[in-house]
Coordinates of C-alpha atoms in Angstrom, one line a residue:
M1457 CA 21.6 -21.9 -19.5
S1458 CA 19.7 -18.7 -19.9
H1459 CA 20.1 -15.6 -17.7
I1460 CA 18.6 -12.2 -17.5
K1461 CA 19.0 -9.2 -15.2
L1462 CA 18.0 -5.6 -15.1
T1463 CA 20.8 -3.0 -14.7
G1464 CA 18.7 0.0 -14.1
I1465 CA 15.7 2.1 -15.2
Q1466 CA 15.0 5.8 -16.0
I1467 CA 11.5 7.2 -15.9
E1468 CA 10.2 10.6 -16.9
N1469 CA 6.7 12.1 -17.3
Y1470 CA 5.0 8.8 -16.5
R1471 CA 2.1 9.3 -14.1
S1472 CA 3.5 10.7 -10.8
F1473 CA 7.1 10.8 -12.2
K1474 CA 7.9 14.2 -13.7
A1475 CA 11.6 15.0 -13.8
S1476 CA 13.8 12.2 -15.0
Q1477 CA 14.6 9.7 -12.2
A1478 CA 17.3 7.1 -12.6
I1479 CA 17.6 4.0 -10.5
P1480 CA 20.6 1.6 -10.9
F1481 CA 19.8 -1.9 -9.7
I1482 CA 22.4 -3.8 -7.7
D1483 CA 23.9 -6.8 -9.5
P1484 CA 22.4 -10.2 -8.6
S1485 CA 25.9 -11.3 -7.5
Y1486 CA 25.4 -9.2 -4.4
G1487 CA 23.0 -11.8 -3.2
K1488 CA 20.2 -9.6 -1.9
P1489 CA 16.7 -8.9 -3.2
I1490 CA 15.9 -5.4 -4.4
S1491 CA 13.2 -3.7 -2.4
I1492 CA 11.2 -0.7 -3.6
I1493 CA 9.8 1.1 -0.6
G1494 CA 7.8 4.2 0.2
Y1495 CA 4.5 5.4 1.6
N1496 CA 1.1 5.0 -0.2
N1497 CA 0.6 6.6 -3.6
V1498 CA 4.3 7.5 -4.0
G1499 CA 4.8 5.6 -7.3
K1500 CA 5.9 2.1 -6.4
T1501 CA 3.4 0.4 -8.7
T1502 CA 4.2 3.0 -11.4
L1503 CA 7.9 1.9 -11.2
M1504 CA 6.9 -1.7 -11.4
N1505 CA 4.7 -1.0 -14.5
S1506 CA 7.6 0.8 -16.1
I1507 CA 9.7 -2.3 -15.7
L1508 CA 7.0 -4.5 -17.2
Y1509 CA 6.5 -2.1 -20.2
G1510 CA 10.3 -1.9 -20.7
L1511 CA 10.5 -5.7 -20.8
Q1512 CA 7.3 -5.8 -22.9
Y1513 CA 5.9 -8.2 -20.3
K1514 CA 3.0 -5.8 -20.7
Y1515 CA 2.7 -5.4 -24.4
V1516 CA 3.0 -1.9 -25.8
S1517 CA 0.5 -0.9 -28.5
P1518 CA -1.2 2.3 -29.6
N1519 CA -3.9 1.6 -27.1
S1520 CA -1.6 0.8 -24.1
F1521 CA -1.4 4.4 -22.9
T1522 CA -4.0 7.1 -22.4
I1523 CA -3.8 10.8 -21.4
D1524 CA -4.1 9.5 -17.7
D1525 CA -0.6 8.1 -18.1
F1526 CA 0.9 11.5 -19.0
H1527 CA 2.1 13.5 -16.0
N1528 CA -0.6 15.9 -14.9
R1529 CA -2.7 14.7 -17.9
D1530 CA -0.7 17.0 -20.1
I1531 CA -0.2 15.8 -23.7
N1532 CA 3.2 17.6 -23.8
N1533 CA 4.5 15.5 -20.9
I1534 CA 5.3 12.4 -23.1
P1535 CA 6.2 9.4 -20.9
K1536 CA 9.8 8.2 -21.3
I1537 CA 11.0 4.8 -20.0
I1538 CA 14.5 3.4 -20.5
L1539 CA 15.2 0.0 -19.1
G1540 CA 18.7 -1.4 -19.0
V1541 CA 18.9 -5.2 -19.5
E1542 CA 21.6 -7.8 -19.8
S1543 CA 20.9 -11.3 -20.9
S1544 CA 22.4 -14.4 -22.4
V1545 CA 22.0 -15.3 -26.1
E1546 CA 19.5 -18.1 -26.7
Y1547 CA 18.5 -19.9 -29.9
K1548 CA 14.8 -19.6 -30.7
Y1549 CA 12.6 -22.7 -31.2
C1550 CA 13.4 -22.6 -35.0
G1551 CA 17.0 -23.3 -34.1
E1552 CA 18.3 -20.6 -36.3
K1553 CA 17.3 -17.1 -35.0
Q1554 CA 18.6 -15.8 -31.7
A1555 CA 17.0 -14.2 -28.7
N1556 CA 19.0 -11.5 -26.9
M1557 CA 17.5 -8.9 -24.7
T1558 CA 20.8 -7.1 -23.9
G1559 CA 20.6 -3.3 -24.3
Y1560 CA 18.5 -0.3 -23.5
H1561 CA 14.8 -0.9 -24.0
K1562 CA 13.2 2.5 -24.8
L1563 CA 9.6 3.4 -24.8
D1564 CA 8.6 5.6 -27.6
I1565 CA 5.1 7.2 -27.5
I1566 CA 4.1 9.1 -30.6
T1567 CA 1.6 12.0 -30.4
D1568 CA 0.3 14.6 -32.9
G1569 CA 0.2 17.3 -30.2
D1570 CA -3.5 16.6 -29.4
Q1571 CA -3.7 12.8 -29.0
I1572 CA -1.7 9.6 -28.8
S1573 CA -1.1 8.1 -32.2
G1574 CA 1.2 5.2 -31.4
G1575 CA 3.6 3.5 -29.0
K1576 CA 6.4 1.0 -29.2
V1577 CA 9.5 -0.3 -27.3
E1578 CA 12.8 -0.7 -29.2
C1579 CA 16.1 -2.1 -27.9
F1580 CA 19.4 -0.4 -28.6
F1581 CA 22.9 -1.5 -27.6
E1582 CA 23.9 2.1 -26.8
N1583 CA 22.1 4.5 -24.5
S1584 CA 22.3 7.6 -26.7
F1585 CA 20.2 9.3 -29.4
E1586 CA 23.0 9.3 -32.0
D1587 CA 24.8 6.4 -33.6
R1588 CA 22.5 3.9 -32.0
T1589 CA 22.6 0.2 -33.0
K1590 CA 19.3 -1.5 -32.7
N1591 CA 19.2 -5.0 -31.2
Y1592 CA 16.8 -6.8 -33.5
N1593 CA 17.2 -10.0 -31.5
A1594 CA 15.3 -8.5 -28.6
F1595 CA 12.1 -8.6 -30.6
G1596 CA 10.0 -11.5 -29.4
A1597 CA 12.8 -12.6 -27.1
L1598 CA 10.9 -12.4 -23.8
R1599 CA 9.5 -16.0 -24.0
Y1600 CA 13.0 -17.5 -24.1
F1601 CA 13.9 -16.2 -20.6
N1602 CA 12.5 -17.0 -17.2
I1603 CA 10.6 -13.9 -16.0
F1604 CA 8.0 -14.2 -13.4
Y1605 CA 5.7 -11.3 -12.3
I1606 CA 3.2 -11.8 -9.4
N1607 CA 0.8 -9.2 -8.0
F1608 CA 0.0 -10.4 -4.5
H1609 CA -3.0 -8.1 -4.3
N1610 CA -4.7 -10.3 -6.8
I1611 CA -3.4 -13.6 -5.3
K1612 CA -6.4 -15.7 -6.4
D1613 CA -5.9 -14.6 -10.0
E1614 CA -2.3 -15.9 -9.9
I1615 CA -3.4 -19.5 -9.5
V1616 CA -5.9 -19.5 -12.3
T1617 CA -4.3 -21.6 -15.1
Q1618 CA -7.2 -21.6 -17.6
K1619 CA -7.1 -19.5 -20.7
S1620 CA -9.2 -16.4 -21.1
S1621 CA -12.0 -16.1 -23.7
W1622 CA -9.4 -14.6 -26.0
G1623 CA -7.1 -17.7 -25.5
N1624 CA -4.6 -15.9 -23.3
I1625 CA -3.1 -17.0 -20.1
K1626 CA -2.6 -14.2 -17.6
S1627 CA -1.3 -15.9 -14.4
F1628 CA 2.4 -16.6 -13.8
L1629 CA 1.4 -20.2 -12.8
G1630 CA -0.5 -20.9 -16.0
K1631 CA 2.3 -19.5 -18.1
H1632 CA 4.9 -21.6 -16.4
I1633 CA 2.8 -24.8 -16.7
Q1634 CA 2.2 -24.1 -20.4
K1635 CA 6.0 -23.6 -20.8
L1636 CA 6.8 -26.8 -19.0
I1637 CA 4.4 -28.7 -21.3
S1638 CA 5.7 -27.2 -24.5
E1639 CA 9.4 -27.9 -23.6
D1640 CA 8.8 -31.5 -22.3
S1641 CA 9.7 -33.8 -25.3
E1642 CA 9.0 -37.0 -23.3
M1643 CA 5.5 -35.7 -22.5
N1644 CA 4.8 -34.7 -26.1
E1645 CA 5.8 -38.2 -27.3
K1646 CA 2.9 -39.6 -25.2
K1647 CA 0.4 -37.3 -26.9
D1648 CA -1.0 -39.8 -29.5
T1649 CA -1.1 -42.7 -27.0
F1650 CA -3.0 -40.4 -24.5
H1651 CA -5.5 -39.3 -27.2
Q1652 CA -6.2 -42.9 -28.3
S1653 CA -6.7 -44.2 -24.8
L1654 CA -8.8 -41.2 -23.8
K1655 CA -11.0 -41.7 -26.9
V1656 CA -11.6 -45.3 -26.1
T1657 CA -12.4 -44.6 -22.5
T1658 CA -14.8 -41.8 -23.3
E1659 CA -16.7 -43.8 -25.9
T1660 CA -16.9 -46.7 -23.4
V1661 CA -18.4 -44.5 -20.7
L1662 CA -20.8 -42.7 -23.0
E1663 CA -22.0 -45.9 -24.8
G1664 CA -25.8 -46.3 -24.3
S1665 CA -26.0 -43.2 -22.1
K1666 CA -28.6 -40.4 -22.1
I1667 CA -25.9 -37.8 -22.7
K1668 CA -24.8 -39.6 -25.9
N1669 CA -28.4 -39.5 -27.2
F1670 CA -28.5 -35.9 -26.2
I1671 CA -25.4 -35.1 -28.2
E1672 CA -26.7 -37.0 -31.3
A1673 CA -29.9 -34.9 -31.1
I1674 CA -27.8 -31.7 -31.1
N1675 CA -25.8 -33.0 -34.0
K1676 CA -29.0 -33.8 -36.0
N1677 CA -30.5 -30.3 -35.4
Y1678 CA -27.2 -28.5 -36.1
V1679 CA -26.9 -30.3 -39.5
S1680 CA -30.5 -29.1 -40.2
N1681 CA -29.7 -25.6 -39.2
L1682 CA -26.7 -25.6 -41.5
R1683 CA -29.0 -26.6 -44.4
N1684 CA -27.9 -30.2 -44.3
Q1685 CA -24.2 -29.5 -44.5
A1686 CA -22.2 -32.4 -43.3
C1687 CA -20.7 -31.9 -39.8
H1688 CA -19.8 -33.9 -36.8
I1689 CA -20.1 -32.9 -33.1
E1690 CA -18.0 -34.6 -30.5
F1691 CA -18.3 -33.9 -26.7
G1692 CA -14.9 -34.6 -25.1
L1693 CA -12.0 -33.2 -23.2
P1694 CA -9.9 -30.1 -24.4
N1695 CA -6.8 -30.5 -26.5
Y1696 CA -3.9 -32.3 -25.0
E1697 CA -2.0 -29.2 -24.1
D1698 CA -5.0 -27.5 -22.6
I1699 CA -6.1 -30.4 -20.5
F1700 CA -3.3 -29.6 -18.0
L1701 CA -4.3 -26.0 -17.9
Q1702 CA -7.9 -27.0 -16.9
M1703 CA -6.7 -29.1 -14.0
L1704 CA -6.8 -27.9 -10.4
F1705 CA -4.4 -28.0 -7.5
K1706 CA -6.1 -29.6 -4.6
I1707 CA -5.0 -29.7 -1.0
G1708 CA -5.5 -32.5 1.6
L1709 CA -5.6 -31.0 5.0
N1710 CA -3.8 -32.8 7.8
G1711 CA -2.4 -35.3 5.4
D1712 CA -5.8 -36.5 4.2
Q1713 CA -5.3 -37.8 0.7
E1714 CA -8.9 -38.7 0.1
N1715 CA -10.9 -35.6 0.8
L1716 CA -9.1 -33.0 -1.3
V1717 CA -10.1 -29.3 -1.4
P1718 CA -9.4 -27.1 -4.5
I1719 CA -6.8 -24.4 -3.6
N1720 CA -9.0 -21.6 -4.7
H1721 CA -11.4 -22.5 -1.9
F1722 CA -8.9 -21.3 0.7
G1723 CA -8.3 -17.8 2.0
D1724 CA -5.8 -15.3 0.6
G1725 CA -3.2 -16.0 3.3
Y1726 CA -3.3 -19.8 2.7
I1727 CA -3.0 -19.2 -1.0
S1728 CA 0.0 -16.9 -0.4
M1729 CA 1.8 -19.7 1.3
F1730 CA 1.0 -22.0 -1.7
I1731 CA 2.4 -19.4 -4.0
M1732 CA 5.6 -19.4 -1.9
A1733 CA 5.9 -23.1 -2.5
V1734 CA 5.4 -22.6 -6.3
I1735 CA 8.1 -19.9 -6.4
Q1736 CA 10.5 -22.2 -4.5
A1737 CA 9.7 -25.1 -6.9
I1738 CA 10.4 -22.9 -9.9
A1739 CA 13.7 -21.9 -8.5
E1740 CA 14.6 -25.5 -7.8
F1741 CA 13.7 -26.5 -11.4
S1742 CA 15.8 -23.5 -12.8
E1743 CA 19.1 -24.4 -11.2
D1744 CA 20.9 -23.8 -14.6
D1745 CA 19.0 -20.6 -15.4
K1746 CA 19.1 -17.2 -13.7
C1747 CA 15.6 -15.9 -13.5
L1748 CA 14.0 -12.5 -12.9
F1749 CA 11.3 -12.4 -10.3
L1750 CA 9.1 -9.3 -10.0
F1751 CA 6.7 -9.1 -7.0
E1752 CA 4.1 -6.5 -5.9
E1753 CA 3.8 -6.4 -2.1
P1754 CA 4.4 -10.1 -1.3
E1755 CA 3.6 -9.3 2.4
S1756 CA -0.1 -9.0 1.5
F1757 CA -2.4 -11.2 3.6
L1758 CA 0.6 -12.4 5.7
H1759 CA 1.1 -11.8 9.4
E1760 CA 4.5 -10.3 10.4
N1761 CA 6.1 -13.6 11.3
H1762 CA 5.2 -15.1 7.9
Q1763 CA 6.3 -11.8 6.2
E1764 CA 9.8 -12.3 7.8
Y1765 CA 9.7 -15.9 6.8
F1766 CA 8.8 -15.1 3.2
Y1767 CA 11.6 -12.5 3.1
N1768 CA 14.4 -14.8 4.5
N1769 CA 13.3 -18.2 3.1
V1770 CA 12.0 -17.2 -0.3
L1771 CA 13.2 -13.7 -1.5
C1772 CA 16.7 -13.9 0.0
K1773 CA 17.1 -17.6 -1.0
L1774 CA 16.3 -16.7 -4.6
A1775 CA 18.8 -13.8 -4.6
E1776 CA 21.5 -16.0 -2.9
N1777 CA 21.1 -18.5 -5.7
G1778 CA 21.8 -15.8 -8.3
H1779 CA 18.3 -14.9 -9.4
Q1780 CA 17.4 -11.2 -9.5
V1781 CA 14.4 -10.3 -7.3
I1782 CA 12.7 -6.9 -7.4
Y1783 CA 9.7 -6.3 -5.3
T1784 CA 7.6 -3.5 -3.8
T1785 CA 6.7 -3.5 -0.1
H1786 CA 5.1 -1.6 2.8
S1787 CA 6.6 -3.8 5.4
D1788 CA 9.8 -3.3 7.5
K1789 CA 9.8 -7.1 7.9
M1790 CA 10.5 -7.5 4.2
I1791 CA 13.8 -5.6 4.2
D1792 CA 17.2 -5.9 5.9
P1793 CA 18.0 -2.7 7.8
F1794 CA 21.6 -3.8 8.2
N1795 CA 22.0 -4.0 4.5
T1796 CA 20.5 -1.1 2.7
R1797 CA 22.4 -1.1 -0.6
S1798 CA 19.6 -3.1 -2.3
I1799 CA 16.9 -0.7 -1.1
V1800 CA 15.2 1.9 -3.3
R1801 CA 13.1 4.5 -1.5
L1802 CA 10.6 6.7 -3.4
D1803 CA 9.3 9.9 -2.1
M1804 CA 7.2 12.9 -3.2
N1805 CA 8.6 16.4 -3.6
E1806 CA 6.8 19.6 -2.8
N1807 CA 5.1 19.5 -6.2
N1808 CA 3.7 16.0 -5.6
E1809 CA 6.1 14.5 -8.1
T1810 CA 7.8 11.1 -7.5
I1811 CA 11.5 11.3 -6.7
V1812 CA 14.1 8.7 -5.7
S1813 CA 15.1 9.7 -2.2
Y1814 CA 17.5 6.8 -1.7
S1815 CA 19.3 4.4 -4.0
K1816 CA 22.8 3.4 -3.3
P1817 CA 23.8 0.1 -5.0
S1818 CA 27.5 -0.7 -5.5
N1819 CA 27.2 -1.1 -9.3
E1820 CA 26.8 1.8 -11.7
F1821 CA 24.0 2.5 -14.1
E1822 CA 24.7 5.0 -16.9
F1823 CA 22.2 7.5 -15.5
S1824 CA 23.0 9.8 -12.6
N1825 CA 21.8 8.4 -9.2
Q1826 CA 19.3 10.5 -7.3
G1827 CA 20.3 9.4 -3.8
T1828 CA 20.9 12.2 -1.2
S1829 CA 23.2 10.8 1.5
E1830 CA 26.5 8.8 1.7
P1831 CA 26.7 5.5 3.5
D1832 CA 28.9 5.1 6.5
E1833 CA 32.6 5.3 5.5
T1834 CA 33.7 2.2 7.3
T1835 CA 30.8 -0.2 7.0
G1836 CA 28.9 1.2 4.1
E1837 CA 25.8 1.0 6.3
I1838 CA 24.1 3.4 8.6
I1839 CA 22.8 0.6 10.9
T1840 CA 25.4 -1.8 12.2
Y1841 CA 25.7 -4.4 15.0
K1842 CA 28.0 -2.0 16.8
E1843 CA 24.8 0.0 17.6
Y1844 CA 22.6 -3.0 18.1
N1845 CA 21.5 -2.0 21.6
Q1846 CA 20.2 1.4 20.2
F1847 CA 18.7 -0.4 17.2
I1848 CA 16.6 -2.7 19.4
K1849 CA 15.5 0.1 21.8
S1850 CA 14.6 2.9 19.3
I1851 CA 15.0 2.0 15.7
E1852 CA 13.5 -1.5 15.3
P1853 CA 10.2 -0.6 17.0
N1854 CA 9.9 2.6 14.8
L1855 CA 11.5 1.4 11.6
N1856 CA 8.2 1.0 9.7
R1857 CA 7.1 4.5 10.7
I1858 CA 10.4 6.0 9.7
L1859 CA 10.9 4.4 6.3
F1860 CA 7.3 4.6 5.2
S1861 CA 6.6 8.2 6.4
K1862 CA 7.0 11.4 4.4
K1863 CA 8.2 13.3 7.5
V1864 CA 9.3 12.3 11.0
I1865 CA 9.2 14.3 14.2
L1866 CA 11.8 12.9 16.7
V1867 CA 10.9 13.6 20.3
E1868 CA 12.7 12.7 23.5
G1869 CA 10.2 10.8 25.6
P1870 CA 6.6 9.5 26.0
N1871 CA 5.4 12.8 27.5
D1872 CA 6.7 14.6 24.5
V1873 CA 4.7 12.4 22.2
L1874 CA 1.6 13.1 24.3
V1875 CA 2.1 16.8 24.4
Y1876 CA 3.0 17.4 20.7
K1877 CA 0.3 15.2 19.3
E1878 CA -2.2 17.3 21.3
I1879 CA -0.8 20.7 20.5
I1880 CA -0.5 19.9 16.8
R1881 CA -4.2 18.8 16.9
K1882 CA -5.1 22.2 18.5
K1883 CA -3.0 24.2 16.0
V1884 CA -4.6 22.4 13.0
L1885 CA -8.1 22.9 14.5
E1886 CA -7.2 26.6 14.9
A1887 CA -5.9 26.8 11.3
V1888 CA -9.1 25.3 9.7
E1889 CA -11.6 27.1 11.9
N1890 CA -12.8 29.4 9.1
N1891 CA -12.5 26.7 6.3
D1892 CA -16.1 25.7 5.5
T1893 CA -15.0 23.1 3.1
I1894 CA -14.0 20.9 6.0
I1895 CA -17.1 19.4 7.5
D1896 CA -15.8 17.6 10.5
K1897 CA -13.0 19.9 11.7
D1898 CA -12.2 18.0 14.9
L1899 CA -11.8 14.7 13.0
Y1900 CA -9.6 16.5 10.4
A1901 CA -7.4 17.9 13.2
R1902 CA -7.1 14.5 14.9
T1903 CA -6.1 12.7 11.7
F1904 CA -4.0 15.5 10.2
L1905 CA -0.6 13.8 10.9
N1906 CA -1.8 10.5 9.6
F1907 CA -3.1 12.0 6.4
E1908 CA 0.1 14.0 5.8
N1909 CA 2.2 10.9 6.4
I1910 CA 4.0 12.5 9.4
S1911 CA 5.1 10.2 12.2
I1912 CA 6.1 11.2 15.8
V1913 CA 8.9 8.9 17.0
C1914 CA 10.2 8.6 20.5
H1915 CA 14.0 8.4 20.6
H1916 CA 14.6 8.2 24.4
G1917 CA 17.8 10.1 24.5
K1918 CA 20.1 12.5 22.6
T1919 CA 22.6 9.8 21.6
T1920 CA 19.9 7.8 19.9
A1921 CA 18.4 11.0 18.5
I1922 CA 21.7 11.6 16.6
Y1923 CA 21.5 8.0 15.4
L1924 CA 18.0 8.5 14.1
T1925 CA 18.8 11.8 12.4
E1926 CA 21.6 10.1 10.5
L1927 CA 19.2 7.3 9.5
C1928 CA 16.7 9.9 8.2
K1929 CA 19.5 11.6 6.3
H1930 CA 20.7 8.3 4.9
F1931 CA 17.3 7.5 3.4
G1932 CA 16.5 11.1 2.4
I1933 CA 13.6 11.4 4.9
D1934 CA 12.6 14.9 6.1
Y1935 CA 12.9 15.1 9.9
F1936 CA 12.5 17.5 12.9
V1937 CA 14.1 16.9 16.3
I1938 CA 12.7 18.1 19.6
N1939 CA 14.8 17.7 22.8
D1940 CA 15.2 19.0 26.3
W1941 CA 18.1 21.5 26.6
D1942 CA 18.8 20.3 30.2
F1943 CA 20.3 23.8 31.1
E1944 CA 18.7 27.1 32.0
E1945 CA 19.1 29.6 29.2
D1946 CA 20.9 32.1 31.4
D1947 CA 23.3 29.3 32.5
I1948 CA 24.2 28.0 29.0
S1949 CA 22.5 29.6 26.0
I1950 CA 21.6 27.7 22.8
E1951 CA 23.0 30.6 20.7
H1952 CA 26.3 30.3 22.4
V1953 CA 26.7 26.6 21.8
V1954 CA 25.5 26.9 18.2
E1955 CA 28.4 29.2 17.4
L1956 CA 31.1 26.9 18.7
T1957 CA 33.1 25.2 16.0
D1958 CA 35.2 23.1 18.4
L1959 CA 33.3 22.4 21.6
R1960 CA 36.2 20.7 23.6
A1961 CA 38.5 23.6 22.8
S1962 CA 36.0 26.2 24.0
Q1963 CA 36.2 28.0 27.3
L1964 CA 32.6 27.0 28.0
Y1965 CA 33.4 23.3 27.9
R1966 CA 36.7 23.6 29.9
S1967 CA 35.0 25.7 32.6
Q1968 CA 32.6 22.9 33.4
Q1969 CA 33.7 21.0 36.5
D1970 CA 30.9 18.4 36.6
S1971 CA 31.4 15.5 34.2
N1972 CA 27.6 15.1 33.9
R1973 CA 27.3 18.7 32.7
K1974 CA 30.1 18.1 30.2
G1975 CA 28.3 15.0 28.9
M1976 CA 25.0 16.8 28.5
L1977 CA 26.7 19.8 26.8
T1978 CA 28.5 17.4 24.5
N1979 CA 25.3 15.7 23.5
N1980 CA 23.6 19.0 22.8
W1981 CA 26.4 20.2 20.7
N1982 CA 26.6 16.9 18.8
L1983 CA 22.9 17.0 18.1
L1984 CA 23.2 20.6 16.8
Q1985 CA 26.0 19.5 14.5
S1986 CA 23.9 16.5 13.2
A1987 CA 20.6 18.3 12.6
R1988 CA 20.3 21.5 10.6
N1989 CA 19.2 24.6 12.6
S1990 CA 15.8 24.7 10.9
Q1991 CA 15.1 21.1 11.9
I1992 CA 15.7 21.2 15.6
H1993 CA 14.1 22.7 18.7
F1994 CA 15.1 22.6 22.3
N1995 CA 12.7 22.9 25.2
V1996 CA 14.5 25.0 27.9
K1997 CA 15.2 23.6 30.5
K1998 CA 12.9 20.7 29.7
L1999 CA 9.4 20.0 28.4
E2000 CA 7.8 20.2 31.8
S2001 CA 9.3 23.6 32.4
V2002 CA 7.9 25.0 29.1
I2003 CA 4.4 23.7 29.7
G2004 CA 4.3 24.9 33.3
H2005 CA 4.3 21.5 35.0
N2006 CA 6.3 22.5 38.1
S2007 CA 6.8 19.1 39.5
D2008 CA 9.5 16.5 39.4
N2009 CA 6.7 13.9 39.0
K2010 CA 6.4 13.2 35.2
N2011 CA 2.9 11.7 35.6
S2012 CA 1.4 11.6 32.1
L2013 CA -2.1 12.0 33.4
Q2014 CA -1.2 15.2 35.2
I2015 CA 0.5 16.5 32.1
W2016 CA -2.5 15.5 30.0
N2017 CA -4.9 17.3 32.2
L2018 CA -2.7 20.4 32.1
I2019 CA -2.5 20.7 28.4
K2020 CA -6.2 20.0 28.0
S2021 CA -7.2 22.8 30.4
D2022 CA -8.7 26.0 29.0
D2023 CA -6.0 28.0 30.6
F2024 CA -3.1 26.3 28.8
V2025 CA -1.3 28.5 26.3
I2026 CA 0.8 27.1 23.4
S2027 CA 3.8 29.3 23.5
H2028 CA 6.5 29.9 20.9
N2029 CA 9.0 28.3 23.2
L2030 CA 7.0 25.0 22.9
F2031 CA 5.8 25.2 19.3
P2032 CA 8.2 27.3 17.2
Q2033 CA 7.5 28.7 13.8
R2034 CA 9.9 26.3 12.1
L2035 CA 7.9 23.3 13.5
S2036 CA 4.7 24.9 12.1
D2037 CA 6.4 25.2 8.7
F2038 CA 7.7 21.7 8.9
I2039 CA 4.2 20.1 9.3
G2040 CA 2.7 22.5 6.7
L2041 CA 0.3 24.5 8.9
Q2042 CA 0.7 27.5 6.6
N2043 CA -0.9 25.5 3.8
L2044 CA -4.1 25.1 5.9
N2045 CA -4.4 28.8 6.7
I2046 CA -7.1 29.5 4.1
N2047 CA -10.9 30.1 4.4
N2048 CA -13.6 28.5 2.2
S2049 CA -13.1 31.1 -0.5
G2050 CA -9.5 30.2 -0.9
E2051 CA -8.3 33.5 0.6
E2052 CA -5.5 33.6 3.1
V2053 CA -6.5 34.4 6.7
E2054 CA -4.4 36.0 9.4
D2055 CA -1.2 34.3 10.4
L2056 CA -1.4 31.8 13.2
Q2057 CA -0.5 33.1 16.6
L2058 CA 2.3 30.9 18.1
T2059 CA 2.2 32.5 21.5

């Protein structure tokens, strides 16, 4: 029984990765698949490639890497990859040598200072640069373990079983079929019988046919072209082992077993479902082995319902059976928000370098973890069934926008979403007014938040806002909170409440006779404690007061007409400097020559 698992990986100077980032992988015994999440172009595929190179699933040679793989295309930024692996010890086909992938697989790229001169991966039992013991049994050991990599972006390529012109098999399905054939002793015993019966059948069919005469004519001319050297041409089927790689999977729709359609004639979604079945079959045939499954965005071409089905019925089932599953995803339907210890979240820092913003498995990898927040002390999770009501109302509808955004603006209600989207558009338009490099300034302003991966999320109340800020901190997501203060400034000032270290012991709290006022004050204080001062803004007394909507009717159309009017002024009380800094308006404040222009007026 073979088994293999990854314990962790460390990446440095490889593509978008600059500073060393270490990711420990949770042990397969935990029973959950490992998801790698993050917004577009954050480095998820780079991480997956690092795993494939560390395993030598992607073979490393002097030509495997170019200057484009060096961070910022700088020859001095030599990529470093260290992959921790644990495996069983298996005997190779010769019956004498052993295959063992346990150790630290280290990528070594050699340069002469100007260009790349070589590259290799070596495995060591110790993760150090001194007194290292090389694991020679790791060389050529990959084929003795069940490792399956599927890129769902190229789903049709994954069902191609034929060999390439170089004699290689690229798809996971072709490799697995080839492995089954080579290991099936009963099938190999039938080889000679198959060849003999096939030869007789072929000769019988071709006897007296035009194609046989055509082949004989080719043979005659070929002998002549070779200066009458003896040769024999035979037109037949491929070699025994290759015949099965030339065969096609065919599907009979609605149970029709007569009119079969090749699987590659179907759409990508249908093929994805077929691949699901293949993966499940592989797992069923590998009951005694513990496999490693690596998937790139398996939700591709699947509707949300089938994404959730794939996650629960395939990915989770594989993990529950002891296989290790590592996959990248853009979908909140492909993760379990109530169980985040198997989630790895990637982000970009201010220098556009990939960092690990969240990684909290229970096991330890020898490299320091880059996670930024601690799980809940009692449950180990930030989202629990205790807060299920809040989860359904505010988190579940917004989970995708929270997890896959670079920054999140949390606002109180629908009108806040309406107002802040519009005033941000106006502020961006104002900032790029003198920038001639932007052709369609209005379009740029309307899509600014989308381009910068900034989402506006409605939390519907301060209690939920606190919950969402803790969720953002848990995953290392940058956030900004906007709420109504619910009091007049001369009644209860924000500055006064900020200074209180113990609200309930304060004279301000004890002097409140109305329980509703005490509750609102408590919510404000709790929110101030949860969010950092630079990441929160209160509209006094409420949003409608600040924008000049002097009516108890919160009609969105009236508010929209108000903020779209020429007389509407965006005040500092509505759009503070710290919100401007949060969304990065200062970075837009340049003209077409690259020179800074005057500061934006926030009042």
